[in-house]
Backbone as CSV, one residue per row, in Angstrom:
resi,resn,N_x,N_y,N_z,CA_x,CA_y,CA_z,C_x,C_y,C_z
1,MET,0.861,-1.173,0.000,0.000,0.000,0.000,0.904,1.232,0.000
2,ASN,0.633,2.142,-0.917,1.432,3.367,-0.944,0.825,4.419,-0.008
3,GLU,1.488,5.553,0.106,1.070,6.603,1.047,-0.328,7.133,0.728
4,THR,-0.624,7.355,-0.548,-1.939,7.863,-0.941,-3.037,6.868,-0.580
5,GLU,-2.803,5.596,-0.873,-3.779,4.561,-0.531,-3.997,4.489,0.976
6,PHE,-2.902,4.582,1.741,-3.032,4.564,3.196,-3.873,5.742,3.678
7,GLN,-3.573,6.937,3.198,-4.300,8.131,3.648,-5.790,8.017,3.341
8,GLU,-6.127,7.535,2.141,-7.533,7.369,1.773,-8.223,6.336,2.660
9,LEU,-7.560,5.221,2.907,-8.118,4.172,3.751,-8.267,4.645,5.198
10,ALA,-7.252,5.322,5.706,-7.302,5.820,7.090,-8.398,6.868,7.248
11,ASP,-8.512,7.788,6.281,-9.575,8.808,6.346,-10.956,8.152,6.310
12,ARG,-11.122,7.179,5.424,-12.406,6.472,5.322,-12.711,5.719,6.623
13,THR,-11.685,5.138,7.237,-11.885,4.407,8.497,-12.303,5.354,9.611
14,ILE,-11.685,6.512,9.701,-12.054,7.493,10.730,-13.493,7.961,10.514
15,GLU,-13.892,8.163,9.268,-15.292,8.515,8.982,-16.223,7.360,9.357
16,ASP,-15.806,6.135,9.034,-16.619,4.959,9.359,-16.793,4.792,10.865
17,ILE,-15.754,5.093,11.633,-15.855,5.008,13.102,-16.908,5.998,13.597
18,GLN,-16.894,7.208,13.045,-17.887,8.207,13.442,-19.300,7.734,13.119
19,ASP,-19.486,7.174,11.922,-20.794,6.643,11.540,-21.201,5.496,12.463
20,ALA,-20.243,4.641,12.805,-20.533,3.494,13.680,-20.932,3.956,15.076
21,ILE,-20.308,5.022,15.568,-20.675,5.573,16.880,-22.108,6.082,16.836
22,GLU,-22.438,6.814,15.759,-23.812,7.304,15.603,-24.797,6.145,15.596
23,GLY,-24.459,5.092,14.876,-25.345,3.944,14.751,-25.431,3.084,16.002
24,SER,-24.475,3.238,16.911,-24.437,2.392,18.112,-25.463,2.804,19.164
25,GLY,-25.880,4.069,19.125,-26.786,4.567,20.151,-26.093,4.899,21.456
26,ALA,-24.780,4.701,21.519,-24.017,5.005,22.733,-23.882,6.522,22.896
27,ASP,-23.805,6.955,24.140,-23.654,8.380,24.440,-22.171,8.732,24.434
28,ILE,-21.627,8.864,23.225,-20.217,9.191,23.044,-20.140,10.431,22.166
29,ASP,-19.490,11.471,22.683,-19.244,12.655,21.870,-17.952,12.429,21.098
30,TYR,-17.865,12.971,19.908,-16.639,12.822,19.130,-16.384,14.069,18.314
31,GLU,-15.108,14.258,17.999,-14.695,15.392,17.184,-13.478,14.972,16.381
32,GLU,-13.481,15.301,15.097,-12.344,15.013,14.234,-11.738,16.334,13.786
33,VAL,-10.456,16.496,14.059,-9.745,17.697,13.648,-8.402,17.270,13.054
34,GLY,-8.203,17.593,11.798,-6.927,17.310,11.148,-6.532,15.851,11.152
35,GLY,-7.493,14.967,11.002,-7.182,13.543,10.974,-7.070,12.887,12.333
36,VAL,-7.281,13.655,13.399,-7.266,13.108,14.759,-8.705,13.050,15.252
37,LEU,-9.138,11.854,15.628,-10.501,11.645,16.107,-10.464,11.437,17.613
38,THR,-11.202,12.288,18.343,-11.274,12.184,19.799,-12.683,11.784,20.203
39,LEU,-12.787,10.678,20.930,-14.058,10.233,21.492,-14.051,10.614,22.953
40,GLU,-15.156,11.192,23.450,-15.233,11.574,24.860,-16.491,10.974,25.475
41,PHE,-16.301,10.397,26.655,-17.378,9.735,27.375,-17.902,10.652,28.476
42,ASP,-19.095,10.342,29.008,-19.726,11.187,30.026,-18.832,11.435,31.237
43,ASN,-17.981,10.467,31.573,-17.111,10.610,32.742,-15.850,11.418,32.443
44,GLY,-15.735,11.945,31.215,-14.592,12.780,30.837,-13.425,12.013,30.248
45,SER,-13.441,10.690,30.306,-12.340,9.925,29.715,-12.441,9.974,28.191
46,LYS,-11.317,9.724,27.539,-11.251,9.860,26.084,-10.540,8.672,25.456
47,ILE,-10.858,8.452,24.197,-10.103,7.570,23.314,-9.745,8.426,22.101
48,ILE,-8.476,8.388,21.717,-8.002,9.242,20.636,-7.377,8.382,19.531
49,PHE,-7.799,8.634,18.297,-7.240,7.972,17.118,-6.421,8.978,16.335
50,SER,-5.280,8.525,15.814,-4.502,9.365,14.910,-3.900,8.497,13.811
51,LYS,-3.643,9.129,12.685,-3.024,8.452,11.552,-1.516,8.609,11.671
52,GLN,-0.805,7.544,11.411,0.653,7.579,11.406,1.113,7.126,10.023
53,GLY,1.208,8.105,9.110,1.496,7.814,7.716,2.814,7.100,7.494
54,ALA,3.857,7.512,8.185,5.170,6.888,7.989,5.141,5.404,8.332
55,MET,4.333,5.043,9.325,4.227,3.647,9.752,3.066,2.924,9.062
56,LYS,2.226,3.687,8.351,1.000,3.155,7.735,0.139,2.445,8.781
57,GLN,-0.068,3.159,9.898,-0.847,2.616,11.008,-1.841,3.655,11.518
58,LEU,-2.884,3.148,12.176,-3.755,3.979,13.002,-3.332,3.722,14.439
59,TRP,-3.198,4.777,15.212,-2.841,4.636,16.617,-4.043,5.020,17.458
60,MET,-4.273,4.277,18.532,-5.375,4.548,19.445,-4.814,4.670,20.857
61,ALA,-5.154,5.773,21.514,-4.771,5.979,22.908,-6.031,5.903,23.760
62,ALA,-5.994,5.053,24.779,-7.130,4.867,25.683,-6.604,4.854,27.109
63,LYS,-7.516,4.814,28.069,-7.119,4.757,29.472,-6.182,3.583,29.752
64,SER,-6.429,2.467,29.077,-5.652,1.255,29.342,-4.329,1.201,28.586
65,GLY,-4.059,2.180,27.719,-2.775,2.193,27.027,-2.877,2.655,25.588
66,GLY,-1.765,2.532,24.890,-1.691,2.908,23.492,-1.617,1.663,22.622
67,PHE,-2.265,1.715,21.462,-2.345,0.562,20.580,-2.105,1.001,19.148
68,HIS,-1.442,0.149,18.375,-1.139,0.429,16.977,-1.848,-0.592,16.106
69,PHE,-2.481,-0.112,15.034,-3.233,-0.972,14.130,-2.661,-0.862,12.725
70,ALA,-2.400,-2.009,12.125,-1.968,-2.090,10.730,-3.095,-2.745,9.941
71,TYR,-3.215,-2.352,8.687,-4.282,-2.899,7.858,-3.860,-4.257,7.314
72,ASP,-4.693,-5.255,7.563,-4.464,-6.609,7.052,-5.274,-6.760,5.767
73,GLU,-4.578,-6.769,4.646,-5.275,-6.814,3.362,-6.009,-8.126,3.134
74,ASP,-5.523,-9.217,3.717,-6.190,-10.510,3.540,-7.592,-10.505,4.155
75,SER,-7.702,-9.997,5.390,-9.009,-9.970,6.067,-9.744,-8.653,5.841
76,GLU,-9.055,-7.671,5.247,-9.603,-6.321,5.028,-10.062,-5.697,6.340
77,GLN,-9.204,-5.822,7.358,-9.487,-5.265,8.680,-8.223,-4.648,9.262
78,TRP,-8.440,-3.651,10.130,-7.341,-3.097,10.906,-7.137,-4.023,12.106
79,ARG,-5.896,-4.456,12.325,-5.566,-5.380,13.411,-4.490,-4.774,14.296
80,CYS,-4.675,-4.941,15.608,-3.683,-4.478,16.574,-2.388,-5.253,16.321
81,ASP,-1.271,-4.559,16.361,-0.010,-5.230,16.046,0.619,-5.930,17.243
82,SER,-0.127,-6.043,18.348,0.403,-6.749,19.515,-0.647,-7.719,20.051
83,GLY,-0.217,-8.583,20.949,-1.137,-9.515,21.585,-1.780,-10.456,20.594
84,ASP,-3.103,-10.577,20.681,-3.818,-11.529,19.814,-4.290,-10.890,18.502
85,ARG,-3.732,-9.719,18.172,-4.068,-9.004,16.930,-5.569,-8.702,16.835
86,GLU,-6.105,-8.205,17.943,-7.534,-7.887,18.012,-7.924,-6.899,16.909
87,GLU,-9.101,-7.110,16.340,-9.627,-6.256,15.289,-10.038,-4.907,15.890
88,LEU,-9.871,-3.826,15.126,-10.084,-2.466,15.617,-11.457,-2.257,16.250
89,TYR,-12.545,-2.625,15.570,-13.885,-2.360,16.103,-14.163,-3.188,17.358
90,ALA,-13.645,-4.407,17.406,-13.824,-5.239,18.602,-13.121,-4.594,19.795
91,MET,-11.890,-4.114,19.569,-11.159,-3.463,20.655,-11.818,-2.145,21.035
92,LEU,-12.268,-1.379,20.059,-12.932,-0.109,20.345,-14.196,-0.335,21.167
93,SER,-14.965,-1.351,20.839,-16.175,-1.671,21.610,-15.806,-2.047,23.043
94,ARG,-14.794,-2.906,23.181,-14.376,-3.363,24.509,-13.862,-2.201,25.368
95,LEU,-12.997,-1.381,24.799,-12.439,-0.259,25.569,-13.489,0.814,25.848
96,SER,-14.397,1.043,24.906,-15.478,2.013,25.134,-16.383,1.540,26.265
97,SER,-16.652,0.245,26.310,-17.467,-0.314,27.402,-16.757,-0.129,28.739
98,GLN,-15.465,-0.404,28.760,-14.697,-0.244,29.997,-14.685,1.206,30.457
99,GLN,-14.434,2.109,29.537,-14.312,3.514,29.911,-15.643,4.162,30.247
100,SER,-16.711,3.733,29.603,-18.008,4.368,29.852,-18.760,3.718,31.004
101,GLY,-18.392,2.465,31.328,-19.095,1.756,32.392,-20.415,1.163,31.949
102,GLU,-20.666,1.126,30.642,-21.882,0.511,30.104,-21.520,-0.274,28.850
103,ALA,-22.359,-1.204,28.471,-22.095,-2.025,27.288,-22.179,-1.161,26.033
104,VAL,-21.114,-1.155,25.246,-21.075,-0.397,24.012,-20.655,-1.353,22.900
105,SER,-21.428,-1.350,21.821,-21.090,-2.161,20.654,-20.961,-1.235,19.459
106,ILE,-19.728,-1.109,18.965,-19.461,-0.252,17.814,-19.023,-1.157,16.677
107,THR,-19.862,-1.224,15.654,-19.574,-2.103,14.517,-19.658,-1.289,13.233
108,PRO,-18.843,-1.653,12.244,-18.915,-0.906,10.979,-20.286,-1.085,10.331
109,LEU,-20.753,-0.025,9.708,-22.063,-0.060,9.046,-21.948,-0.555,7.624
């Protein structure tokens, strides 16, 4: 994947996350500025996504730590580059549930 392809895919993914949050019914505020997406929960905690073009990764910062996601072309999913290679939306749902204190399911539309 070249830089242009990465940027287009990352931008589309950040838009898709916003759409998925809207579709989830969860009470999560979000704001995207310059390719950085910040999710904020009622308790003030945040999850932040940013694009890392040089690494061709999406980075996510949450209360429980920082995570890096690389795009797996075979499965057509963003996968965490550590541990069990958890898929982005599965991890986002899990961490959002932990941070908000309520069950949150964020799935791509």
